[in-house]
GROMACS .gro file of C-alpha atoms in nm:
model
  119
    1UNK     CA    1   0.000   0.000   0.000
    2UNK     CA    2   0.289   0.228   0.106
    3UNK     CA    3   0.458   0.157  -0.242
    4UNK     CA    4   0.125   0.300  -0.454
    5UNK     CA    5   0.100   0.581  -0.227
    6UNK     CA    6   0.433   0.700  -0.297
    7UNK     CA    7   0.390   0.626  -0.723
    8UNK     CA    8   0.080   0.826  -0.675
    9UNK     CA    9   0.239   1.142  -0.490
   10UNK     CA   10   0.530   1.115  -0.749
   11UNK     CA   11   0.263   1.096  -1.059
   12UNK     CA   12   0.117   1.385  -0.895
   13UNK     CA   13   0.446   1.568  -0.841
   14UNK     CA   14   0.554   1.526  -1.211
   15UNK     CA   15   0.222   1.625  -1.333
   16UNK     CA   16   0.213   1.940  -1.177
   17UNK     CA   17   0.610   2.033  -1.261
   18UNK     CA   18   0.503   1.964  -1.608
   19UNK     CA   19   0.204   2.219  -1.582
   20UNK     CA   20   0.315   2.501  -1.785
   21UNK     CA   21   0.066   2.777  -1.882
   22UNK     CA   22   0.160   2.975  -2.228
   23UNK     CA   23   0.311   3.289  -2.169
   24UNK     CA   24   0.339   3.621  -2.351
   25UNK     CA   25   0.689   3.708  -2.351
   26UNK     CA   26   0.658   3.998  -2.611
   27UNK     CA   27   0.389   4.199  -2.800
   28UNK     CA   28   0.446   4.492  -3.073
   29UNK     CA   29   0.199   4.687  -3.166
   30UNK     CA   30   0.198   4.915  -3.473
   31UNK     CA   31  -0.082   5.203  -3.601
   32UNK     CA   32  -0.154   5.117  -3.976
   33UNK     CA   33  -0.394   5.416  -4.055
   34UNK     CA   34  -0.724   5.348  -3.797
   35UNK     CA   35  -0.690   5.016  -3.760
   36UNK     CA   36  -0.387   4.820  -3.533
   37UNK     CA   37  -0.128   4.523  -3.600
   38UNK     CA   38  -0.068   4.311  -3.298
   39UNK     CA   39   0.219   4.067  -3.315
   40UNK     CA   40   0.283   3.860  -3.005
   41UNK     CA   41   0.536   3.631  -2.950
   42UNK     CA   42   0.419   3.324  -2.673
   43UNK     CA   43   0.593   3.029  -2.506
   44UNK     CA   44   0.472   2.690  -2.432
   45UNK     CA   45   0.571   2.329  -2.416
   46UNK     CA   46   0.324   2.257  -2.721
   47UNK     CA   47   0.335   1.846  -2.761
   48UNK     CA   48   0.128   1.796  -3.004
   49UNK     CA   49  -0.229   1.794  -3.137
   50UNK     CA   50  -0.366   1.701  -2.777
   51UNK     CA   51  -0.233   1.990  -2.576
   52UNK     CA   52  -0.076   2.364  -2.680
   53UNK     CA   53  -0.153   2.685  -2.702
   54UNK     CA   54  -0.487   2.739  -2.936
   55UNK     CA   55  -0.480   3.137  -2.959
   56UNK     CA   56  -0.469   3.478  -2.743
   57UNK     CA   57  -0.680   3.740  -2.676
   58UNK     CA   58  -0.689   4.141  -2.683
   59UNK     CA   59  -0.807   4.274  -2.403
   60UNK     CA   60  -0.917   4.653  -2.262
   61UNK     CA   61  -0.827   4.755  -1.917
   62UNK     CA   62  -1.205   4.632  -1.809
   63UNK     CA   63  -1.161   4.298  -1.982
   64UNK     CA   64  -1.373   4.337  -2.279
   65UNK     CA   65  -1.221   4.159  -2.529
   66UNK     CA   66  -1.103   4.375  -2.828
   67UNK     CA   67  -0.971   4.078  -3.058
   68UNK     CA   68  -0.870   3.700  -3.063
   69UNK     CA   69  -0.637   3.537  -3.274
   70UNK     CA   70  -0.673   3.164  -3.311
   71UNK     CA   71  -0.363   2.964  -3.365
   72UNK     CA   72  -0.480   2.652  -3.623
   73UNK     CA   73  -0.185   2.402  -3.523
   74UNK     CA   74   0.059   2.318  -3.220
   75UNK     CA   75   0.415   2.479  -3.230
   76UNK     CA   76   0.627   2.157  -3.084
   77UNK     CA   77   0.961   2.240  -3.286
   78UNK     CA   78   0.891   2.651  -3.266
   79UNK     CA   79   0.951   2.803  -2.969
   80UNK     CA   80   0.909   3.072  -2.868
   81UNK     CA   81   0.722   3.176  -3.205
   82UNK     CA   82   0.515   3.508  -3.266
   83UNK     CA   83   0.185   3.518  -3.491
   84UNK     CA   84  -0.030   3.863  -3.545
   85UNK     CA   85  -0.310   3.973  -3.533
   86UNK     CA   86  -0.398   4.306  -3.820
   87UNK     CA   87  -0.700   4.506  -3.887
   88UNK     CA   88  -0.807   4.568  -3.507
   89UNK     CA   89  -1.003   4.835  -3.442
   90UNK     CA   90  -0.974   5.003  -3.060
   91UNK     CA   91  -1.228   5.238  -2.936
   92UNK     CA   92  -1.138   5.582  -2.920
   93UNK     CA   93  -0.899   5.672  -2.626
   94UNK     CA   94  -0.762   5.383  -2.567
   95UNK     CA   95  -0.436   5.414  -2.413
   96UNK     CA   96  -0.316   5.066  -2.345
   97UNK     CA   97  -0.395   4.711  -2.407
   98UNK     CA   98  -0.356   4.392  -2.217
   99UNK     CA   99  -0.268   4.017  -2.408
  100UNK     CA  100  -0.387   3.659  -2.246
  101UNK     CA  101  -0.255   3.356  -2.403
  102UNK     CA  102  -0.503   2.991  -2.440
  103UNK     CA  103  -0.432   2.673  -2.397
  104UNK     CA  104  -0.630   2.378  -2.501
  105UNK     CA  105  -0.581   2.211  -2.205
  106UNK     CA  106  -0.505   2.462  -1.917
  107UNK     CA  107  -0.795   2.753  -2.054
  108UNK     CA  108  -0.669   3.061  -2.007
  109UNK     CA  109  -0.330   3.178  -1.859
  110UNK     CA  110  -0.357   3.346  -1.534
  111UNK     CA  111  -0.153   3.621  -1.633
  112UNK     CA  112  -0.199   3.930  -1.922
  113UNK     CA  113   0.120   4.134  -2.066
  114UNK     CA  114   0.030   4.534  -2.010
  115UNK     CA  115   0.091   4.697  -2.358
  116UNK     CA  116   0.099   5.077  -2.358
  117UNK     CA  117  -0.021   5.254  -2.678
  118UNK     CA  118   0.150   5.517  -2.795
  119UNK     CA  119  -0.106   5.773  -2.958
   0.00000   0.00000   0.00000
């Protein structure tokens, strides 16, 4: 009994060092007339079809989201890699922007990357 509590704890152990929520470790944004070109550039241990990171969000300081770009495919042997998002329209005024990464396992990351705008 002792020796399948302790495969159980270390399962456990390993499953949770191996939890790895995607991460936004860079996002450019560039003015293109009235509309705005996001390109983000996100980290995760993709492994295949059954688990990586499935697309991000753009949201405004309230947490109304502005835009989503879905990524179509898992990014094993490219990482980090950046994908963009063009054509978004903000609302007037709107100073700064926050990006969330998704995974298709995890849901959402629990953390967004603060982008200021620059007018």
């Amino acid at each position: 009994m002792k020796q399948i509590s302790l495969i159980l704890s270390a399962l456990a152990l390993a499953s949770a060092a191996s939890a790895h929520e995607p991460k936004v470790l860079d996002v450019k944004v560039e003015k293109s007339g009235m509309a705005w070109r996001v390109d983000v550039t996100v980290e995760h241990p993709d492994s295949g079809w059954e688990h990586y990171v499935d697309g991000w969000e753009v949201l405004d300081n309230a947490g109304n989201r502005l835009g989503y770009r879905i990524l179509h495919h898992p990014h094993v042997n490219e990482q980090p890699f950046t994908r963009s998002l063009t054509n978004l329209s903000l609302p007037d005024g709107t100073r700064e922007i926050f990006v969330r990464p998704h995974c298709s396992v995890d849901g959402w990351a629990g953390d967004t990357l603060r982008v200021t705008l620059e007018p």
